[in-house]
Coordinates of N, CA and C in Angstrom, one line a residue:
M2 N -120.5 110.0 -5.8 CA -120.2 108.6 -5.6 C -118.7 108.4 -5.8
T3 N -118.1 107.6 -5.0 CA -116.6 107.3 -5.2 C -116.4 106.1 -6.1
R4 N -115.2 105.7 -6.3 CA -114.9 104.6 -7.2 C -115.4 103.3 -6.6
K5 N -116.0 102.5 -7.5 CA -116.6 101.2 -7.1 C -115.4 100.2 -6.8
H6 N -115.6 99.4 -5.8 CA -114.6 98.3 -5.6 C -114.7 97.3 -6.6
V7 N -113.6 96.9 -7.2 CA -113.6 95.9 -8.3 C -112.6 94.7 -7.8
E8 N -113.1 93.5 -7.7 CA -112.3 92.4 -7.4 C -111.5 91.9 -8.6
F9 N -112.1 91.8 -9.8 CA -111.4 91.4 -11.0 C -112.1 92.0 -12.2
I10 N -111.3 92.3 -13.2 CA -111.9 92.9 -14.4 C -111.2 92.2 -15.6
Q11 N -112.0 91.9 -16.6 CA -111.5 91.3 -17.8 C -111.3 92.4 -18.8
S12 N -110.0 92.8 -19.0 CA -109.8 94.0 -19.8 C -110.2 93.8 -21.2
A13 N -110.3 92.6 -21.7 CA -110.7 92.4 -23.1 C -112.2 92.7 -23.3
D14 N -113.0 92.8 -22.2 CA -114.4 93.2 -22.2 C -114.6 94.7 -22.1
V15 N -113.5 95.5 -21.9 CA -113.7 96.9 -21.6 C -113.5 97.7 -23.0
E16 N -114.4 98.6 -23.2 CA -114.4 99.3 -24.5 C -113.2 100.2 -24.7
H17 N -112.6 100.2 -25.9 CA -111.5 101.1 -26.2 C -112.1 102.5 -26.6
K18 N -111.5 103.5 -26.1 CA -111.9 104.9 -26.5 C -110.6 105.7 -26.8
P19 N -110.7 106.8 -27.6 CA -109.6 107.7 -27.8 C -109.1 108.2 -26.4
W20 N -107.8 108.3 -26.2 CA -107.2 108.9 -25.0 C -106.9 110.3 -25.3
V21 N -107.5 111.2 -24.6 CA -107.3 112.6 -24.9 C -106.9 113.3 -23.6
V22 N -105.7 113.9 -23.6 CA -105.2 114.7 -22.5 C -104.7 116.0 -23.1
N23 N -105.2 117.2 -22.6 CA -104.8 118.5 -23.1 C -103.3 118.6 -23.0
G24 N -102.7 119.0 -24.1 CA -101.2 119.3 -24.2 C -100.4 118.1 -24.6
L25 N -101.0 116.9 -24.7 CA -100.3 115.7 -25.1 C -100.7 115.3 -26.5
L26 N -99.8 114.7 -27.2 CA -100.1 114.2 -28.6 C -101.2 113.3 -28.6
K27 N -102.0 113.3 -29.7 CA -103.1 112.4 -29.8 C -102.6 111.1 -30.4
G28 N -103.5 110.1 -30.5 CA -103.1 108.9 -31.2 C -103.1 107.7 -30.3
A29 N -103.6 107.8 -29.0 CA -103.6 106.7 -28.1 C -105.0 106.2 -27.9
Q30 N -105.2 105.0 -27.4 CA -106.5 104.4 -27.1 C -106.4 104.1 -25.6
T31 N -107.6 104.2 -24.9 CA -107.6 103.8 -23.5 C -108.8 102.9 -23.2
Q32 N -108.6 102.1 -22.2 CA -109.6 101.3 -21.6 C -109.7 101.7 -20.1
I33 N -110.8 102.3 -19.7 CA -111.0 102.8 -18.4 C -111.5 101.6 -17.5
L34 N -110.6 101.2 -16.6 CA -110.9 100.1 -15.7 C -111.7 100.5 -14.5
S35 N -111.4 101.7 -14.0 CA -112.2 102.3 -12.9 C -112.1 103.8 -12.9
F36 N -113.1 104.5 -12.4 CA -113.2 105.9 -12.4 C -113.9 106.4 -11.1
D37 N -113.3 107.4 -10.5 CA -113.8 108.0 -9.3 C -114.5 109.3 -9.7
T38 N -115.9 109.3 -9.6 CA -116.6 110.5 -10.0 C -116.4 111.7 -9.1
E39 N -115.9 111.5 -7.9 CA -115.7 112.7 -7.0 C -114.3 113.3 -7.3
T40 N -113.3 112.5 -7.5 CA -112.0 113.1 -7.6 C -111.5 113.1 -9.1
G41 N -112.1 112.3 -9.9 CA -111.6 112.2 -11.3 C -110.5 111.2 -11.5
A42 N -110.1 110.6 -10.4 CA -109.0 109.6 -10.4 C -109.5 108.4 -11.2
S43 N -108.5 107.8 -12.0 CA -108.9 106.6 -12.8 C -107.7 105.7 -12.9
T44 N -108.1 104.4 -13.2 CA -107.1 103.4 -13.6 C -107.4 103.0 -15.0
E45 N -106.4 103.1 -15.9 CA -106.7 102.9 -17.3 C -105.5 102.1 -17.9
I46 N -105.9 101.3 -19.0 CA -104.8 100.7 -19.8 C -104.8 101.6 -21.0
V47 N -103.6 102.3 -21.3 CA -103.5 103.2 -22.4 C -102.5 102.6 -23.4
K48 N -102.9 102.5 -24.7 CA -102.0 102.0 -25.7 C -101.7 103.1 -26.6
W49 N -100.4 103.5 -26.6 CA -99.9 104.6 -27.4 C -99.4 104.0 -28.8
T50 N -99.4 104.9 -29.8 CA -98.8 104.5 -31.0 C -97.3 104.2 -30.9
H51 N -96.7 103.5 -31.8 CA -95.3 103.2 -31.8 C -94.5 104.5 -31.7
N52 N -93.5 104.6 -30.9 CA -92.6 105.7 -30.7 C -93.3 107.0 -30.2
W53 N -94.4 106.9 -29.5 CA -95.1 108.0 -28.9 C -94.2 108.6 -27.9
E54 N -94.1 109.9 -27.8 CA -93.3 110.6 -26.7 C -94.0 112.0 -26.5
S55 N -93.6 112.6 -25.4 CA -94.1 113.9 -25.0 C -92.9 114.7 -24.6
S56 N -93.1 116.0 -24.9 CA -92.0 117.0 -24.4 C -92.2 117.2 -22.9
S57 N -91.3 117.9 -22.3 CA -91.4 118.3 -20.9 C -92.6 119.2 -20.6
G58 N -93.1 119.1 -19.4 CA -94.3 119.9 -19.0 C -94.7 119.6 -17.6
Y59 N -95.9 119.8 -17.3 CA -96.5 119.6 -15.9 C -97.8 118.9 -16.1
F60 N -98.1 118.0 -15.1 CA -99.4 117.4 -15.0 C -100.2 118.1 -13.9
N61 N -101.5 118.2 -14.0 CA -102.3 118.9 -13.0 C -102.8 117.9 -12.0
C62 N -102.2 116.7 -11.9 CA -102.6 115.7 -10.9 C -101.4 114.7 -10.9
D63 N -101.3 113.9 -9.8 CA -100.3 112.9 -9.7 C -100.5 111.9 -10.9
V64 N -99.4 111.4 -11.5 CA -99.6 110.4 -12.5 C -98.7 109.2 -12.2
E65 N -99.2 108.0 -12.3 CA -98.5 106.8 -12.1 C -98.6 106.0 -13.4
V66 N -97.4 105.5 -13.8 CA -97.3 104.8 -15.1 C -96.6 103.4 -14.8
F67 N -97.2 102.4 -15.4 CA -96.5 101.1 -15.4 C -96.5 100.6 -16.8
V68 N -95.4 100.4 -17.4 CA -95.2 100.0 -18.8 C -95.3 98.5 -18.9
L69 N -96.3 98.0 -19.7 CA -96.5 96.6 -19.9 C -95.7 96.1 -21.1
S70 N -95.5 96.9 -22.1 CA -94.6 96.5 -23.2 C -94.1 97.7 -23.9
G71 N -93.0 97.6 -24.6 CA -92.4 98.7 -25.4 C -91.7 99.7 -24.4
Q72 N -91.6 100.9 -24.9 CA -90.9 101.9 -24.2 C -91.7 103.2 -24.2
L73 N -91.5 104.1 -23.2 CA -92.3 105.3 -23.1 C -91.3 106.4 -22.7
R74 N -91.4 107.6 -23.3 CA -90.6 108.7 -22.9 C -91.6 109.9 -22.7
I75 N -91.5 110.5 -21.5 CA -92.3 111.7 -21.1 C -91.2 112.7 -20.6
G76 N -90.9 113.7 -21.4 CA -89.8 114.6 -21.0 C -88.5 113.8 -20.8
Q77 N -87.9 113.9 -19.6 CA -86.7 113.2 -19.3 C -86.9 111.8 -18.8
L78 N -88.1 111.5 -18.4 CA -88.5 110.2 -17.9 C -88.5 109.2 -19.0
R79 N -87.7 108.1 -18.9 CA -87.7 107.0 -19.9 C -88.0 105.7 -19.2
L80 N -89.1 105.1 -19.7 CA -89.5 103.8 -19.1 C -89.5 102.7 -20.1
G81 N -89.1 101.5 -19.7 CA -89.1 100.3 -20.5 C -90.1 99.3 -20.0
R82 N -90.2 98.2 -20.6 CA -91.1 97.1 -20.2 C -91.0 96.8 -18.7
Y83 N -92.1 96.7 -18.1 CA -92.2 96.3 -16.6 C -91.6 97.4 -15.7
T84 N -91.6 98.6 -16.1 CA -91.0 99.6 -15.2 C -92.2 100.6 -14.8
Y85 N -92.0 101.2 -13.6 CA -93.0 102.0 -13.0 C -92.4 103.4 -12.9
G86 N -93.3 104.4 -13.1 CA -92.9 105.8 -12.9 C -94.0 106.6 -12.2
F87 N -93.6 107.5 -11.3 CA -94.5 108.4 -10.6 C -94.1 109.8 -10.9
I88 N -95.0 110.6 -11.3 CA -94.8 112.0 -11.5 C -95.8 112.8 -10.7
P89 N -95.3 113.5 -9.6 CA -96.2 114.3 -8.8 C -96.8 115.5 -9.5
E90 N -98.0 115.8 -9.1 CA -98.7 117.0 -9.6 C -97.8 118.2 -9.6
G91 N -97.7 119.0 -10.7 CA -97.0 120.2 -10.7 C -95.5 120.1 -10.9
V92 N -94.9 118.9 -10.9 CA -93.5 118.7 -11.0 C -93.1 118.7 -12.5
L93 N -92.1 119.4 -12.9 CA -91.6 119.3 -14.3 C -91.1 117.9 -14.6
H94 N -91.6 117.4 -15.7 CA -91.2 116.1 -16.1 C -90.5 116.2 -17.5

């Protein structure tokens, strides 16, 4: 089954879960807004701890990030509030 079409979602009603990604520091929480069971693609709100950062590396899928508040550093990529970042699969970040 593919990802269900969602017109509107109230994020306050979505359960918080630990966000776990192999190779990245722990300490974040996620709310999964949608998930595609065939591809594993998802849309999530992730809340990192203050000053969370990651060293350079590779993702095994395309990653899109939109920062709602604060700042985020992933390798050389630095994003601030209301900025968007795209990291293609297999590209050093």
